PDB file of C-alpha atoms in Angstrom:
ATOM      1  CA  MET A  30      -5.501 -25.103   8.528  1.00 47.00           C
ATOM      2  CA  VAL A  31      -1.733 -24.766   8.098  1.00 46.00           C
ATOM      3  CA  ARG A  32      -0.259 -22.656   5.320  1.00 53.00           C
ATOM      4  CA  HIS A  33       3.216 -21.850   4.093  1.00 52.00           C
ATOM      5  CA  LEU A  34       4.357 -18.289   4.861  1.00 52.00           C
ATOM      6  CA  SER A  35       5.525 -16.595   1.664  1.00 52.00           C
ATOM      7  CA  GLY A  36       9.285 -16.316   1.405  1.00 50.00           C
ATOM      8  CA  THR A  37      10.102 -18.553   4.373  1.00 50.00           C
ATOM      9  CA  LYS A  38      10.353 -22.208   5.280  1.00 50.00           C
ATOM     10  CA  HIS A  39       7.897 -21.738   8.128  1.00 52.00           C
ATOM     11  CA  THR A  40       4.272 -22.747   8.224  1.00 60.00           C
ATOM     12  CA  LEU A  41       1.623 -20.799  10.032  1.00 64.00           C
ATOM     13  CA  THR A  42      -1.861 -21.580  11.142  1.00 79.00           C
ATOM     14  CA  GLU A  43      -4.786 -19.592   9.825  1.00 83.00           C
ATOM     15  CA  THR A  44      -4.914 -17.908  13.231  1.00 88.00           C
ATOM     16  CA  SER A  45      -1.350 -16.665  12.742  1.00 86.00           C
ATOM     17  CA  PHE A  46      -2.263 -15.246   9.350  1.00 86.00           C
ATOM     18  CA  ILE A  47      -5.255 -13.464  10.866  1.00 91.00           C
ATOM     19  CA  ALA A  48      -3.088 -12.087  13.670  1.00 92.00           C
ATOM     20  CA  GLN A  49      -0.497 -10.799  11.209  1.00 92.00           C
ATOM     21  CA  ALA A  50      -3.189  -9.301   8.975  1.00 94.00           C
ATOM     22  CA  SER A  51      -4.741  -7.607  12.010  1.00 95.00           C
ATOM     23  CA  LEU A  52      -1.392  -6.118  12.979  1.00 95.00           C
ATOM     24  CA  LEU A  53      -0.779  -4.881   9.432  1.00 96.00           C
ATOM     25  CA  ALA A  54      -4.311  -3.428   9.300  1.00 96.00           C
ATOM     26  CA  ALA A  55      -3.815  -1.628  12.612  1.00 96.00           C
ATOM     27  CA  LEU A  56      -0.498  -0.191  11.442  1.00 96.00           C
ATOM     28  CA  ALA A  57      -2.075   0.880   8.146  1.00 96.00           C
ATOM     29  CA  VAL A  58      -4.939   2.634   9.967  1.00 96.00           C
ATOM     30  CA  ILE A  59      -2.465   4.418  12.244  1.00 95.00           C
ATOM     31  CA  MET A  60      -0.336   5.566   9.297  1.00 94.00           C
ATOM     32  CA  HIS A  61      -3.419   6.627   7.348  1.00 93.00           C
ATOM     33  CA  SER A  62      -4.651   8.660  10.318  1.00 91.00           C
ATOM     34  CA  VAL A  63      -1.271  10.246  11.040  1.00 92.00           C
ATOM     35  CA  GLU A  64      -0.714  11.110   7.396  1.00 90.00           C
ATOM     36  CA  ALA A  65      -4.170  12.729   7.227  1.00 87.00           C
ATOM     37  CA  LEU A  66      -2.924  15.227   9.817  1.00 88.00           C
ATOM     38  CA  LEU A  67       0.104  16.198   7.720  1.00 88.00           C
ATOM     39  CA  PRO A  68       0.016  18.774   4.956  1.00 88.00           C
ATOM     40  CA  PRO A  69       0.497  17.598   1.364  1.00 83.00           C
ATOM     41  CA  LEU A  70       4.078  17.366   0.080  1.00 82.00           C
ATOM     42  CA  ILE A  71       3.335  20.271  -2.271  1.00 81.00           C
ATOM     43  CA  ALA A  72       0.998  23.030  -1.145  1.00 82.00           C
ATOM     44  CA  GLY A  73      -2.251  22.809  -3.076  1.00 80.00           C
ATOM     45  CA  VAL A  74      -1.488  19.444  -4.699  1.00 79.00           C
ATOM     46  CA  PRO A  75      -3.021  16.349  -3.049  1.00 78.00           C
ATOM     47  CA  VAL A  76       0.219  14.331  -2.847  1.00 83.00           C
ATOM     48  CA  LYS A  77       1.279  12.490   0.301  1.00 88.00           C
ATOM     49  CA  LEU A  78       3.834   9.773   1.028  1.00 91.00           C
ATOM     50  CA  GLY A  79       1.312   6.929   1.137  1.00 92.00           C
ATOM     51  CA  LEU A  80       2.806   5.309   4.223  1.00 95.00           C
ATOM     52  CA  ALA A  81      -0.238   3.081   4.774  1.00 95.00           C
ATOM     53  CA  ASN A  82       0.502   1.378   1.450  1.00 95.00           C
ATOM     54  CA  ILE A  83       3.629  -0.130   3.026  1.00 97.00           C
ATOM     55  CA  PHE A  84       1.406  -2.475   4.978  1.00 97.00           C
ATOM     56  CA  THR A  85      -0.745  -3.367   1.996  1.00 97.00           C
ATOM     57  CA  LEU A  86       2.380  -4.284   0.048  1.00 97.00           C
ATOM     58  CA  LEU A  87       3.682  -6.388   2.932  1.00 97.00           C
ATOM     59  CA  ALA A  88       0.337  -8.182   3.088  1.00 97.00           C
ATOM     60  CA  VAL A  89       0.418  -8.935  -0.649  1.00 97.00           C
ATOM     61  CA  MET A  90       3.993 -10.229  -0.364  1.00 95.00           C
ATOM     62  CA  ARG A  91       3.577 -12.248   2.826  1.00 94.00           C
ATOM     63  CA  LEU A  92      -0.093 -13.097   3.390  1.00 94.00           C
ATOM     64  CA  GLY A  93      -1.840 -13.058   0.027  1.00 94.00           C
ATOM     65  CA  ASN A  94      -4.370 -11.041  -1.895  1.00 95.00           C
ATOM     66  CA  GLY A  95      -7.421 -11.708   0.267  1.00 94.00           C
ATOM     67  CA  TYR A  96      -5.766 -10.472   3.430  1.00 95.00           C
ATOM     68  CA  ALA A  97      -4.338  -7.483   1.564  1.00 97.00           C
ATOM     69  CA  ALA A  98      -7.792  -6.559   0.240  1.00 97.00           C
ATOM     70  CA  SER A  99      -9.225  -6.776   3.750  1.00 96.00           C
ATOM     71  CA  ILE A 100      -6.465  -4.518   5.045  1.00 97.00           C
ATOM     72  CA  VAL A 101      -7.207  -1.944   2.325  1.00 97.00           C
ATOM     73  CA  VAL A 102     -10.912  -1.820   3.140  1.00 97.00           C
ATOM     74  CA  VAL A 103     -10.365  -1.683   6.911  1.00 96.00           C
ATOM     75  CA  ARG A 104      -7.685   0.985   6.540  1.00 95.00           C
ATOM     76  CA  CYS A 105      -9.786   3.193   4.297  1.00 95.00           C
ATOM     77  CA  LEU A 106     -12.965   2.899   6.363  1.00 95.00           C
ATOM     78  CA  LEU A 107     -11.427   3.255   9.817  1.00 95.00           C
ATOM     79  CA  GLY A 108      -8.776   5.736   8.723  1.00 92.00           C
ATOM     80  CA  THR A 109     -11.315   8.161   7.284  1.00 90.00           C
ATOM     81  CA  LEU A 110     -13.590   7.783  10.309  1.00 92.00           C
ATOM     82  CA  ILE A 111     -10.732   8.372  12.762  1.00 91.00           C
ATOM     83  CA  SER A 112      -9.350  11.340  10.841  1.00 86.00           C
ATOM     84  CA  GLY A 113     -12.852  12.801  10.540  1.00 85.00           C
ATOM     85  CA  SER A 114     -12.561  13.298   6.802  1.00 83.00           C
ATOM     86  CA  VAL A 115     -15.355  11.012   5.625  1.00 88.00           C
ATOM     87  CA  SER A 116     -15.597  12.986   2.383  1.00 89.00           C
ATOM     88  CA  SER A 117     -12.128  11.662   1.486  1.00 89.00           C
ATOM     89  CA  LEU A 118     -13.344   8.038   1.615  1.00 94.00           C
ATOM     90  CA  PRO A 119     -14.068   7.690  -2.127  1.00 95.00           C
ATOM     91  CA  TYR A 120     -10.650   9.144  -3.000  1.00 94.00           C
ATOM     92  CA  SER A 121      -8.891   6.896  -0.523  1.00 93.00           C
ATOM     93  CA  LEU A 122     -10.816   3.736  -1.342  1.00 96.00           C
ATOM     94  CA  VAL A 123     -10.634   3.976  -5.139  1.00 97.00           C
ATOM     95  CA  GLY A 124      -6.953   4.929  -5.003  1.00 96.00           C
ATOM     96  CA  ALA A 125      -6.144   2.118  -2.572  1.00 96.00           C
ATOM     97  CA  LEU A 126      -8.063  -0.483  -4.589  1.00 97.00           C
ATOM     98  CA  LEU A 127      -6.297   0.478  -7.836  1.00 97.00           C
ATOM     99  CA  SER A 128      -3.026   0.448  -5.935  1.00 97.00           C
ATOM    100  CA  LEU A 129      -3.814  -3.027  -4.619  1.00 98.00           C
ATOM    101  CA  LEU A 130      -4.749  -4.224  -8.097  1.00 98.00           C
ATOM    102  CA  ILE A 131      -1.347  -3.347  -9.533  1.00 98.00           C
ATOM    103  CA  MET A 132       0.390  -4.881  -6.514  1.00 98.00           C
ATOM    104  CA  VAL A 133      -1.500  -8.136  -7.074  1.00 98.00           C
ATOM    105  CA  LEU A 134      -0.744  -8.129 -10.797  1.00 98.00           C
ATOM    106  CA  LEU A 135       2.973  -7.447 -10.273  1.00 98.00           C
ATOM    107  CA  GLU A 136       3.549  -9.758  -7.281  1.00 97.00           C
ATOM    108  CA  PRO A 137       4.135 -12.864  -9.466  1.00 97.00           C
ATOM    109  CA  VAL A 138       6.843 -10.923 -11.316  1.00 97.00           C
ATOM    110  CA  ARG A 139       8.495 -10.048  -7.976  1.00 96.00           C
ATOM    111  CA  ARG A 140       8.407 -13.696  -6.950  1.00 95.00           C
ATOM    112  CA  LEU A 141      10.394 -14.488 -10.099  1.00 96.00           C
ATOM    113  CA  ASP A 142      13.007 -11.913  -8.953  1.00 94.00           C
ATOM    114  CA  LYS A 143      12.233  -9.738 -11.979  1.00 97.00           C
ATOM    115  CA  LEU A 144      10.880  -6.812  -9.958  1.00 96.00           C
ATOM    116  CA  SER A 145      11.529  -5.497  -6.477  1.00 96.00           C
ATOM    117  CA  PRO A 146       9.058  -4.240  -3.879  1.00 96.00           C
ATOM    118  CA  ILE A 147      10.348  -0.782  -4.798  1.00 97.00           C
ATOM    119  CA  GLY A 148       9.150  -1.205  -8.393  1.00 97.00           C
ATOM    120  CA  ILE A 149       5.799  -2.525  -7.242  1.00 98.00           C
ATOM    121  CA  SER A 150       5.437   0.337  -4.785  1.00 98.00           C
ATOM    122  CA  THR A 151       6.230   2.929  -7.449  1.00 97.00           C
ATOM    123  CA  ALA A 152       3.619   1.481  -9.819  1.00 98.00           C
ATOM    124  CA  SER A 153       1.241   1.305  -6.876  1.00 97.00           C
ATOM    125  CA  ALA A 154       1.773   4.976  -5.998  1.00 97.00           C
ATOM    126  CA  PHE A 155       1.052   5.928  -9.608  1.00 97.00           C
ATOM    127  CA  MET A 156      -2.165   3.881  -9.635  1.00 97.00           C
ATOM    128  CA  PHE A 157      -3.248   5.368  -6.303  1.00 96.00           C
ATOM    129  CA  ASN A 158      -2.931   8.823  -7.839  1.00 95.00           C
ATOM    130  CA  ILE A 159      -4.859   7.711 -10.936  1.00 96.00           C
ATOM    131  CA  GLY A 160      -7.676   6.531  -8.660  1.00 96.00           C
ATOM    132  CA  GLN A 161      -7.733   9.795  -6.764  1.00 94.00           C
ATOM    133  CA  LEU A 162      -7.755  11.798  -9.978  1.00 95.00           C
ATOM    134  CA  ALA A 163     -10.595   9.697 -11.389  1.00 96.00           C
ATOM    135  CA  VAL A 164     -12.729  10.347  -8.309  1.00 96.00           C
ATOM    136  CA  GLY A 165     -11.727  14.008  -8.426  1.00 94.00           C
ATOM    137  CA  CYS A 166     -12.797  14.294 -12.060  1.00 96.00           C
ATOM    138  CA  ILE A 167     -16.191  12.815 -11.188  1.00 96.00           C
ATOM    139  CA  ALA A 168     -16.631  14.971  -8.078  1.00 94.00           C
ATOM    140  CA  VAL A 169     -15.047  18.238  -9.148  1.00 93.00           C
ATOM    141  CA  GLY A 170     -14.584  18.074 -12.890  1.00 94.00           C
ATOM    142  CA  LYS A 171     -11.894  17.710 -15.503  1.00 94.00           C
ATOM    143  CA  ALA A 172      -9.873  20.517 -13.941  1.00 92.00           C
ATOM    144  CA  MET A 173      -8.458  17.823 -11.630  1.00 91.00           C
ATOM    145  CA  LEU A 174      -6.458  16.558 -14.608  1.00 92.00           C
ATOM    146  CA  TYR A 175      -4.152  19.554 -14.210  1.00 92.00           C
ATOM    147  CA  TYR A 176      -2.730  17.716 -11.192  1.00 91.00           C
ATOM    148  CA  PHE A 177      -1.848  14.662 -13.290  1.00 93.00           C
ATOM    149  CA  PRO A 178       1.732  15.648 -14.260  1.00 93.00           C
ATOM    150  CA  LEU A 179       2.787  16.596 -10.734  1.00 92.00           C
ATOM    151  CA  MET A 180       1.047  13.648  -9.096  1.00 92.00           C
ATOM    152  CA  SER A 181       2.587  11.269 -11.635  1.00 93.00           C
ATOM    153  CA  LEU A 182       6.037  12.723 -11.083  1.00 94.00           C
ATOM    154  CA  PHE A 183       5.711  12.449  -7.306  1.00 93.00           C
ATOM    155  CA  SER A 184       4.675   8.809  -7.625  1.00 94.00           C
ATOM    156  CA  ILE A 185       8.326   7.996  -8.241  1.00 96.00           C
ATOM    157  CA  PRO A 186       9.983   9.300  -5.053  1.00 96.00           C
ATOM    158  CA  THR A 187       7.018   8.418  -2.833  1.00 96.00           C
ATOM    159  CA  GLY A 188       6.795   4.922  -4.335  1.00 97.00           C
ATOM    160  CA  VAL A 189      10.535   4.389  -3.966  1.00 97.00           C
ATOM    161  CA  PHE A 190      10.431   5.594  -0.357  1.00 97.00           C
ATOM    162  CA  THR A 191       7.537   3.368   0.717  1.00 97.00           C
ATOM    163  CA  GLY A 192       8.910   0.460  -1.330  1.00 97.00           C
ATOM    164  CA  LEU A 193      12.267   0.708   0.439  1.00 97.00           C
ATOM    165  CA  ILE A 194      10.553   0.639   3.815  1.00 97.00           C
ATOM    166  CA  ALA A 195       8.485  -2.413   2.809  1.00 97.00           C
ATOM    167  CA  TYR A 196      11.603  -4.118   1.429  1.00 96.00           C
ATOM    168  CA  TYR A 197      13.572  -3.638   4.639  1.00 96.00           C
ATOM    169  CA  ILE A 198      10.680  -4.669   6.875  1.00 95.00           C
ATOM    170  CA  ASP A 199      10.212  -7.823   4.797  1.00 93.00           C
ATOM    171  CA  LYS A 200      13.950  -8.503   4.845  1.00 92.00           C
ATOM    172  CA  GLY A 201      14.007  -8.062   8.622  1.00 91.00           C
ATOM    173  CA  ILE A 202      11.125 -10.487   9.055  1.00 86.00           C
ATOM    174  CA  LYS A 203      12.868 -13.048   6.825  1.00 82.00           C
ATOM    175  CA  ASN A 204      16.142 -12.676   8.746  1.00 82.00           C
ATOM    176  CA  LYS A 205      14.323 -13.094  12.051  1.00 79.00           C
ATOM    177  CA  ASN A 206      12.544 -16.211  10.769  1.00 74.00           C
ATOM    178  CA  HIS A 207      15.818 -17.742   9.559  1.00 68.00           C
ATOM    179  CA  ALA A 208      17.632 -17.072  12.846  1.00 60.00           C
TER     180      ALA A 208
END
């Protein structure tokens, strides 16, 4: 099967899509695992950069929703197993799935040039935090809601940061494909 690669004039076989998705999944797992080793951005508040979401966003933009969903599941499962923090799996998975949902919903707007990857990434970071807080409320209690203002606020710079990285990676891929 031959498909058109989003944002380019090139066509790729299904094998090429699988290879690209595998690469993005591997990079997402690596980033997830590395970030698990780092302390939170604010001591005592579960806020991180969300570097693995860069690869989910790239998958949504370039490969489609099915591949992106696969990358999310692989990243969450393998990332938590590698980092040894299996108890964080529900937080990671629910946050990543809500993050993916908003990416998928906003991608058509981006394709119309009405929203950038930075905007999508910022909304995605917010939704990731909502997912984590929801799991936290179920697991720990409503006291987790005290984190909501700080986590929401930090969605902006972290979303902008990861969105910029995704934007420039995507731009670099497009420039390479047009060369």
